[in-house]
Coordinates of C-alpha atoms and ligand atoms in Angstrom, one line a residue:
M1 CA -38.1 5.1 2.2
R2 CA -36.6 7.0 5.2
M3 CA -33.0 6.8 6.5
Y4 CA -34.5 7.2 10.0
D5 CA -35.9 3.9 9.6
L6 CA -32.7 2.3 8.0
I7 CA -30.5 3.5 11.0
E8 CA -33.4 1.7 13.4
K9 CA -32.9 -1.1 11.7
K10 CA -29.3 -1.5 11.9
K11 CA -29.6 -0.5 15.4
S12 CA -31.6 -3.3 16.3
G13 CA -29.5 -5.7 14.4
K14 CA -31.2 -6.4 11.3
E15 CA -30.1 -7.0 8.0
L16 CA -30.3 -4.0 5.2
S17 CA -31.6 -4.9 1.8
T18 CA -29.6 -4.2 -1.5
E19 CA -32.2 -1.3 -2.1
E20 CA -31.7 0.0 1.2
I21 CA -28.1 0.3 1.1
R22 CA -28.4 1.7 -2.5
F23 CA -30.6 4.5 -1.1
M24 CA -28.5 5.2 1.7
I25 CA -25.2 5.5 -0.5
E26 CA -27.1 7.5 -3.3
G27 CA -28.4 10.0 -0.8
F28 CA -25.3 10.5 1.0
T29 CA -23.3 11.1 -2.2
D30 CA -25.9 13.8 -3.5
G31 CA -26.2 15.2 0.1
S32 CA -29.7 14.4 0.6
I33 CA -29.0 12.2 3.4
P34 CA -26.9 14.3 6.0
D35 CA -23.5 13.6 7.6
Y36 CA -25.3 13.3 11.1
Q37 CA -27.6 10.4 9.9
M38 CA -24.9 9.0 8.0
S39 CA -22.5 8.8 11.3
A40 CA -25.2 7.5 13.2
M41 CA -25.3 4.6 10.5
T42 CA -21.9 3.9 10.8
M43 CA -21.9 3.8 14.4
A44 CA -25.0 1.0 13.9
I45 CA -22.7 -0.9 11.8
C46 CA -19.7 -0.7 14.0
F47 CA -21.9 -2.3 16.9
Q48 CA -23.8 -4.6 14.6
G49 CA -21.7 -5.3 12.1
M50 CA -22.9 -6.2 8.0
N51 CA -23.0 -9.9 6.9
E52 CA -21.0 -10.7 3.6
R53 CA -24.3 -9.8 1.2
E54 CA -24.5 -6.4 2.8
T55 CA -20.6 -5.8 2.7
V56 CA -20.7 -6.4 -1.1
D57 CA -23.8 -4.3 -1.7
L58 CA -22.2 -1.4 0.3
T59 CA -19.1 -1.9 -2.0
L60 CA -20.8 -2.1 -5.1
A61 CA -22.8 1.1 -4.4
M62 CA -20.1 2.9 -3.7
R63 CA -18.2 1.8 -6.8
D64 CA -20.9 3.1 -8.4
S65 CA -21.1 6.2 -7.0
G66 CA -18.8 7.7 -9.7
D67 CA -16.8 6.6 -12.5
V68 CA -15.9 3.1 -13.3
L69 CA -12.6 3.1 -15.7
D70 CA -13.2 1.3 -18.8
L71 CA -9.9 -0.5 -19.8
S72 CA -11.2 -2.4 -22.4
K73 CA -9.2 -0.5 -24.9
I74 CA -6.2 -2.1 -23.2
S75 CA -5.1 -5.7 -24.7
G76 CA -4.3 -8.4 -22.1
I77 CA -5.6 -9.2 -18.7
K78 CA -5.2 -6.1 -16.3
V79 CA -4.3 -7.1 -12.8
D80 CA -4.3 -4.3 -10.1
K81 CA -2.4 -4.7 -7.0
H82 CA -3.2 -2.8 -3.9
S83 CA -1.3 -2.6 -0.5
T84 CA -3.2 -1.5 2.7
G85 CA 0.2 0.7 3.4
G86 CA 3.6 0.2 5.4
V87 CA 6.7 1.6 6.2
G88 CA 9.4 1.1 3.6
D89 CA 7.1 -0.1 1.2
K90 CA 8.4 0.5 -2.3
T91 CA 6.6 -2.8 -3.7
S92 CA 4.9 -1.3 -6.7
L93 CA 8.2 0.4 -7.8
A94 CA 9.9 -3.1 -8.3
L95 CA 6.8 -5.1 -9.3
T96 CA 5.3 -3.4 -12.0
P97 CA 8.5 -3.2 -14.5
I98 CA 8.7 -6.9 -13.8
V99 CA 5.4 -7.9 -14.4
A100 CA 5.3 -5.4 -17.5
A101 CA 8.6 -6.8 -18.9
L102 CA 6.8 -10.4 -18.9
G103 CA 4.1 -8.9 -21.1
V104 CA 1.4 -8.2 -18.2
P105 CA 0.0 -4.8 -18.7
V106 CA -0.4 -2.6 -15.6
A107 CA -2.6 0.3 -15.5
K108 CA -2.7 1.7 -11.9
M109 CA -4.0 4.3 -9.9
S110 CA -1.8 5.4 -7.0
G111 CA -2.0 7.5 -4.2
R112 CA 0.6 9.7 -1.9
G113 CA 1.7 9.2 1.6
L114 CA 0.3 10.0 4.5
G115 CA 1.0 9.9 8.3
H116 CA 3.8 7.1 8.7
T117 CA 3.2 5.4 5.8
G118 CA 4.4 6.3 2.2
G119 CA 3.0 6.9 -1.1
T120 CA 4.0 5.7 -4.7
I121 CA 3.5 8.9 -6.2
D122 CA 5.8 10.9 -3.9
K123 CA 8.6 7.9 -4.6
L124 CA 7.8 8.4 -8.4
E125 CA 8.3 12.3 -8.1
C126 CA 12.0 11.6 -6.9
F127 CA 12.6 11.5 -10.6
P128 CA 12.6 15.0 -12.0
G129 CA 9.9 15.7 -14.3
F130 CA 8.0 12.8 -13.5
T131 CA 3.9 13.2 -13.7
T132 CA 1.0 11.3 -12.9
G133 CA -1.3 13.9 -14.2
I134 CA -1.6 12.3 -17.6
S135 CA -4.4 12.6 -19.9
E136 CA -6.8 9.5 -20.2
E137 CA -5.5 9.2 -23.6
T138 CA -1.8 8.9 -22.7
F139 CA -2.5 6.5 -20.1
L140 CA -4.0 4.0 -22.0
K141 CA -1.4 4.4 -24.8
N142 CA 1.3 4.0 -22.6
V143 CA -0.1 0.9 -21.3
N144 CA -0.8 -0.6 -24.7
E145 CA 2.9 0.8 -26.0
I146 CA 5.2 0.0 -23.3
G147 CA 3.0 -1.9 -20.5
I148 CA 2.8 0.4 -17.6
A149 CA 1.1 3.6 -16.7
I150 CA 0.6 5.0 -13.2
A151 CA -1.9 7.8 -12.6
G152 CA -3.0 9.8 -9.6
Q153 CA -6.6 9.0 -8.2
T154 CA -8.9 10.7 -10.0
A155 CA -11.8 12.8 -8.0
N156 CA -14.3 11.2 -9.2
L157 CA -13.6 7.4 -8.7
A158 CA -15.9 6.0 -5.5
P159 CA -16.8 9.5 -4.2
A160 CA -19.2 7.9 -1.7
D161 CA -16.1 6.3 -0.1
K162 CA -14.2 9.3 -0.2
K163 CA -17.3 11.1 1.9
L164 CA -17.8 8.5 4.2
Y165 CA -13.8 7.5 5.0
A166 CA -13.8 11.6 5.8
L167 CA -16.7 11.2 8.2
R168 CA -15.4 7.7 9.5
D169 CA -12.2 9.2 10.3
V170 CA -14.0 12.0 12.8
T171 CA -16.7 10.1 14.2
A172 CA -14.3 7.0 15.6
T173 CA -16.0 4.5 12.9
V174 CA -12.9 3.7 10.9
D175 CA -11.9 0.2 12.5
Q176 CA -15.0 -1.7 11.3
M177 CA -13.9 -4.7 9.0
S178 CA -16.8 -4.4 6.5
L179 CA -16.3 -0.6 6.2
I180 CA -13.0 -1.0 5.6
A181 CA -13.1 -3.7 3.2
S182 CA -15.9 -2.1 1.4
S183 CA -13.7 1.2 1.5
I184 CA -10.9 -0.2 -0.2
M185 CA -12.5 -2.5 -2.8
S186 CA -14.9 0.1 -4.1
K187 CA -11.9 2.1 -5.3
K188 CA -10.3 -1.2 -6.7
L189 CA -13.2 -2.1 -8.5
A190 CA -13.7 1.2 -10.0
S191 CA -10.4 1.2 -11.2
G192 CA -11.4 -1.4 -14.0
S193 CA -9.1 -4.1 -13.7
D194 CA -10.0 -7.6 -14.5
A195 CA -8.1 -9.1 -11.3
I196 CA -7.2 -7.9 -8.2
V197 CA -4.0 -8.8 -5.9
L198 CA -3.8 -7.5 -2.3
D199 CA -1.1 -7.0 0.0
V200 CA -2.8 -7.0 3.5
K201 CA 0.1 -5.9 5.9
T202 CA 0.2 -7.2 9.6
G203 CA 1.9 -6.0 12.5
N204 CA 3.0 -2.5 14.3
G205 CA 3.5 -0.5 11.3
A206 CA 0.3 -1.8 9.8
F207 CA -3.4 -0.5 9.7
M208 CA -4.2 -4.1 11.0
K209 CA -1.9 -4.6 14.0
K210 CA -3.3 -8.1 15.1
Y211 CA -2.6 -11.2 12.9
E212 CA -6.2 -12.8 13.0
D213 CA -7.8 -8.9 11.9
S214 CA -5.2 -8.6 9.1
V215 CA -6.6 -12.3 8.0
A216 CA -10.4 -11.5 8.4
L217 CA -9.7 -8.3 6.4
A218 CA -8.0 -10.3 3.5
K219 CA -10.6 -12.8 3.5
A220 CA -13.4 -10.2 3.5
M221 CA -11.6 -8.2 0.6
V222 CA -11.0 -11.5 -1.5
S223 CA -14.6 -12.5 -1.2
I224 CA -15.8 -9.0 -2.4
G225 CA -13.7 -9.1 -5.1
T226 CA -14.6 -12.6 -6.3
M227 CA -18.2 -11.8 -5.7
A228 CA -17.9 -8.8 -8.1
G229 CA -16.8 -11.2 -10.7
K230 CA -12.7 -10.2 -10.4
K231 CA -10.1 -12.8 -9.7
T232 CA -8.8 -11.7 -6.4
A233 CA -6.4 -13.0 -4.0
A234 CA -4.2 -11.5 -0.9
V235 CA -1.1 -12.0 0.5
I236 CA -0.3 -11.6 4.4
T237 CA 3.1 -9.8 4.7
D238 CA 4.6 -8.7 7.8
M239 CA 4.8 -5.2 8.8
D240 CA 6.7 -5.9 12.4
Q241 CA 9.7 -4.2 11.1
P242 CA 10.1 -2.2 8.1
L243 CA 10.0 -3.6 4.4
G244 CA 13.4 -3.8 3.3
L245 CA 16.3 -1.5 4.6
A246 CA 15.2 2.0 2.8
V247 CA 12.9 4.1 4.4
G248 CA 12.5 7.7 2.8
N249 CA 11.5 8.7 -0.7
S250 CA 14.6 8.7 -2.6
L251 CA 16.1 6.0 -0.5
E252 CA 13.6 3.6 -1.3
V253 CA 13.7 4.5 -5.0
I254 CA 17.2 3.5 -4.9
E255 CA 16.5 0.4 -2.8
A256 CA 13.9 -0.7 -5.5
I257 CA 16.3 0.1 -8.3
E258 CA 18.8 -2.0 -6.8
T259 CA 16.2 -5.0 -6.6
L260 CA 15.6 -4.3 -10.4
R261 CA 19.3 -4.8 -10.7
G262 CA 19.1 -8.2 -8.5
R263 CA 21.0 -6.6 -5.5
G264 CA 18.1 -5.9 -3.2
P265 CA 17.3 -6.9 0.4
E266 CA 16.0 -10.6 0.6
D267 CA 12.7 -9.7 2.5
F268 CA 11.6 -7.0 0.0
K269 CA 12.3 -9.2 -3.0
Q270 CA 9.8 -12.0 -1.2
V271 CA 7.3 -9.7 -0.8
V272 CA 7.6 -8.6 -4.6
F273 CA 7.7 -12.4 -6.0
A274 CA 4.9 -13.3 -3.9
L275 CA 2.7 -10.6 -5.5
G276 CA 4.2 -10.7 -8.7
G277 CA 3.6 -14.4 -9.1
L278 CA -0.2 -14.1 -8.4
M279 CA -0.4 -11.3 -11.0
L280 CA 1.4 -13.6 -13.4
Q281 CA -0.7 -16.3 -13.0
F282 CA -4.2 -14.2 -13.0
A283 CA -2.8 -13.0 -16.3
G284 CA -2.3 -16.4 -17.8
R285 CA 1.5 -15.8 -18.0
A286 CA 2.4 -18.6 -15.4
A287 CA 1.1 -21.8 -14.5
N288 CA 2.1 -21.9 -10.9
Q289 CA 4.2 -19.7 -8.4
E290 CA 7.4 -21.6 -9.0
E291 CA 7.3 -20.9 -13.0
A292 CA 6.2 -17.5 -12.2
M293 CA 9.0 -17.0 -9.9
Q294 CA 11.9 -18.3 -12.6
L295 CA 10.2 -15.9 -15.1
M296 CA 10.7 -12.9 -12.8
Q297 CA 14.2 -13.9 -12.0
S298 CA 14.6 -14.0 -15.8
V299 CA 13.8 -10.4 -16.4
I300 CA 15.8 -9.4 -13.4
D301 CA 19.0 -11.4 -14.7
D302 CA 18.9 -10.2 -18.2
G303 CA 18.0 -6.4 -17.7
S304 CA 14.9 -6.1 -19.2
A305 CA 12.6 -5.3 -15.9
L306 CA 15.1 -2.3 -15.3
E307 CA 15.0 -1.4 -18.6
K308 CA 11.1 -1.1 -18.5
F309 CA 11.3 0.8 -15.4
A310 CA 13.2 3.5 -17.3
E311 CA 11.2 3.2 -20.0
F312 CA 8.0 3.8 -18.1
I313 CA 10.0 6.8 -16.3
R314 CA 10.6 8.4 -19.7
A315 CA 7.0 7.8 -20.9
Q316 CA 5.7 10.0 -17.9
G317 CA 8.2 13.0 -18.5
G318 CA 10.8 12.0 -15.6
D319 CA 14.7 11.9 -16.2
A320 CA 15.6 8.3 -16.8
S321 CA 18.9 8.6 -16.7
Y322 CA 18.7 8.4 -12.7
V323 CA 17.8 4.7 -13.2
Y324 CA 21.0 4.1 -14.3
D325 CA 23.2 6.5 -11.8
T326 CA 21.3 6.6 -8.8
S327 CA 24.0 9.1 -7.3
L328 CA 22.0 11.7 -9.2
F329 CA 19.1 11.6 -6.5
P330 CA 19.1 14.6 -3.9
K331 CA 21.3 13.5 -1.0
A332 CA 20.4 14.8 2.7
A333 CA 23.0 17.4 4.1
Y334 CA 23.8 15.4 7.3
C335 CA 24.1 11.6 8.3
M336 CA 23.8 10.5 12.1
E337 CA 24.5 6.8 13.1
I338 CA 22.3 5.4 15.6
K339 CA 24.4 2.6 17.9
A340 CA 23.4 -0.2 19.9
K341 CA 23.9 0.5 23.5
D342 CA 24.0 -3.2 24.3
S343 CA 25.0 -6.5 22.9
G344 CA 22.2 -9.0 22.0
F345 CA 19.6 -10.0 19.3
V346 CA 16.9 -7.5 17.2
H347 CA 13.5 -9.2 18.3
R348 CA 11.3 -6.5 16.4
I349 CA 11.7 -2.8 15.0
L350 CA 8.7 -1.3 15.5
A351 CA 7.8 -0.2 12.0
E352 CA 5.5 2.6 12.9
E353 CA 8.2 4.2 15.2
V354 CA 10.6 4.4 12.1
G355 CA 7.7 5.7 9.9
I356 CA 7.1 8.4 12.3
A357 CA 10.7 9.2 12.5
C358 CA 11.0 9.5 8.6
M359 CA 8.1 11.9 8.9
T360 CA 9.8 13.7 11.5
L361 CA 12.8 14.4 9.4
G362 CA 10.2 15.9 6.7
G363 CA 10.0 12.9 4.6
G364 CA 6.4 12.0 5.0
R365 CA 3.3 14.3 5.4
E366 CA 1.4 14.9 8.8
T367 CA -1.6 16.7 7.0
K368 CA -2.6 16.2 3.2
E369 CA -0.9 19.8 2.7
S370 CA 2.5 19.0 4.0
E371 CA 5.2 19.5 1.7
I372 CA 7.9 16.5 1.8
D373 CA 11.6 16.4 1.5
L374 CA 12.5 13.6 -0.9
S375 CA 16.1 13.3 0.6
V376 CA 15.9 12.4 3.9
G377 CA 15.3 9.0 5.7
I378 CA 16.7 5.9 7.7
L379 CA 18.9 3.0 6.5
L380 CA 18.6 -0.1 8.7
H381 CA 21.8 -1.6 8.9
K382 CA 20.1 -4.4 11.2
K383 CA 17.1 -6.2 10.9
N384 CA 14.9 -8.9 12.9
G385 CA 16.9 -12.0 13.9
D386 CA 20.4 -10.1 13.6
S387 CA 23.1 -10.2 16.3
V388 CA 24.3 -7.0 17.6
K389 CA 27.3 -5.7 19.7
D390 CA 27.6 -3.1 21.9
G391 CA 28.7 0.0 19.8
E392 CA 27.6 -1.2 16.4
T393 CA 25.5 0.5 14.0
L394 CA 21.7 -0.2 14.2
A395 CA 20.7 2.5 11.5
V396 CA 21.8 5.7 9.8
I397 CA 19.6 8.9 9.5
Y398 CA 19.7 11.0 6.9
G399 CA 18.3 14.4 7.1
N400 CA 18.8 18.3 6.8
D401 CA 17.9 19.8 10.0
K402 CA 20.0 18.5 13.0
E403 CA 17.1 19.4 15.5
K404 CA 14.8 17.0 13.6
M405 CA 17.5 14.4 13.4
D406 CA 17.9 14.2 17.3
L407 CA 14.1 13.7 17.7
A408 CA 14.0 11.0 14.8
A409 CA 17.4 9.3 16.2
G410 CA 15.6 8.9 19.8
K411 CA 12.5 7.2 17.8
V412 CA 14.8 4.9 15.6
F413 CA 16.9 4.0 18.8
H414 CA 13.6 3.1 20.8
A415 CA 12.3 1.3 17.7
Y416 CA 15.0 -1.5 18.3
E417 CA 13.6 -4.3 20.6
I418 CA 16.9 -5.9 21.5
S419 CA 17.3 -8.8 24.2
Q420 CA 20.0 -11.5 25.1
E421 CA 17.7 -14.4 23.8
K422 CA 18.5 -15.4 20.6
A423 CA 15.7 -14.0 17.9
E424 CA 14.1 -16.2 15.1
K425 CA 13.9 -14.6 11.6
L426 CA 10.3 -14.3 10.9
P427 CA 9.0 -15.0 7.7
V428 CA 8.2 -11.5 5.6
V429 CA 5.3 -13.8 3.3
R430 CA 3.2 -15.1 6.1
E431 CA 0.1 -16.3 4.2
Y432 CA -2.0 -16.6 1.0
I433 CA -5.4 -16.0 1.0
F434 CA -7.8 -17.1 -2.0
S435 CA -11.4 -17.4 -2.4
Ligands
URA501 N1 -8.2 2.6 3.6 C1 -9.2 3.0 3.1 O1 -9.0 3.1 1.6 N2 -10.4 3.0 3.3 C2 -10.4 2.7 4.7 O2 -11.5 2.2 5.2 C3 -9.0 2.1 5.8 C4 -8.1 2.2 5.1

């Protein structure tokens, strides 16, 4: 088999066989297929597409390019959750202790933030001493004993995807549906869970900005997961404004803790409950979404979800006293109010701009190597649908550098789309996608 012939075949719109896709991914992973041939192939895929069977084969070949985790030592049905990434997306922090408090084991791989979107690991590192660098033995023991463990992605999970994603990034071939779906799902399938729940964001701050593209991506991923033998479902959630009110690492952790105490913002709670409901059903813990909602509310009301969160933080070396006293989290030196210059209604808050403002403050990474400031961020005082009076506070910026705060303030001010017409409050949970 020659890679040259496979490129020619895809270029002319023909279907690649299972063997051909395996040959291509194995050769690319071991270096026998060079980057220039693989980039010609990804460009051909961008123009000609891949059908469902080819997309599943690509995903499975990438999954098998490295370790596939064996979670069989963990009792119970393991349900993984993945988000395509958003601004203010602290969902995993509240969701995992809620489902774990209900007896559903959470064995999760998480990542760090890059660009305008944040990452779960950075947020967890707001707890002094917390580490995701735990051994496999500790990881399995913690899931079995307390119900949650979160580790950083190991280098050998779907290495073909890691290499391919880096290549796509510099050859303008990221935005192809089959390539995106197979990239995400290869890592999820290598993580070894029994079922997968996907949070596919849609709107300005999302990877997929158009609604129909988000639905198409969700359908493609659900179909891959199902064909790979895992129960899989997706929820399309809104990212035409940041999720919740807090953007920035420690501010988001505090908001997640408030949510576990039953005092979180409604939109955030709705996303947590939508995803948690699916996880509980897949794990056989609830018969339907309504029962799942009642169960989730009960562990918030009786404090066991908050207790579970503290237990998890402690088990991974973190100082759990912060869970009970959030005033301990590091605070930024300065704050600045962003005020409305007109009266009207908030139609949208460009989430990407708010995410970039947080990055400008030092709260996000411009490159993988950037150091981040966990104390900075933005608290939104007005959200979509709210009325605003001239001079009223739209948001407050927390920072440690006045120059950076001035830059961030301009971005946050311009992120608010305010007009005289009454604005409808948009639902945050837009649609469920099942196989
Ligand atoms: N995230 C991924 O992991 N892969 C993609 O291709 C796009 C987003």
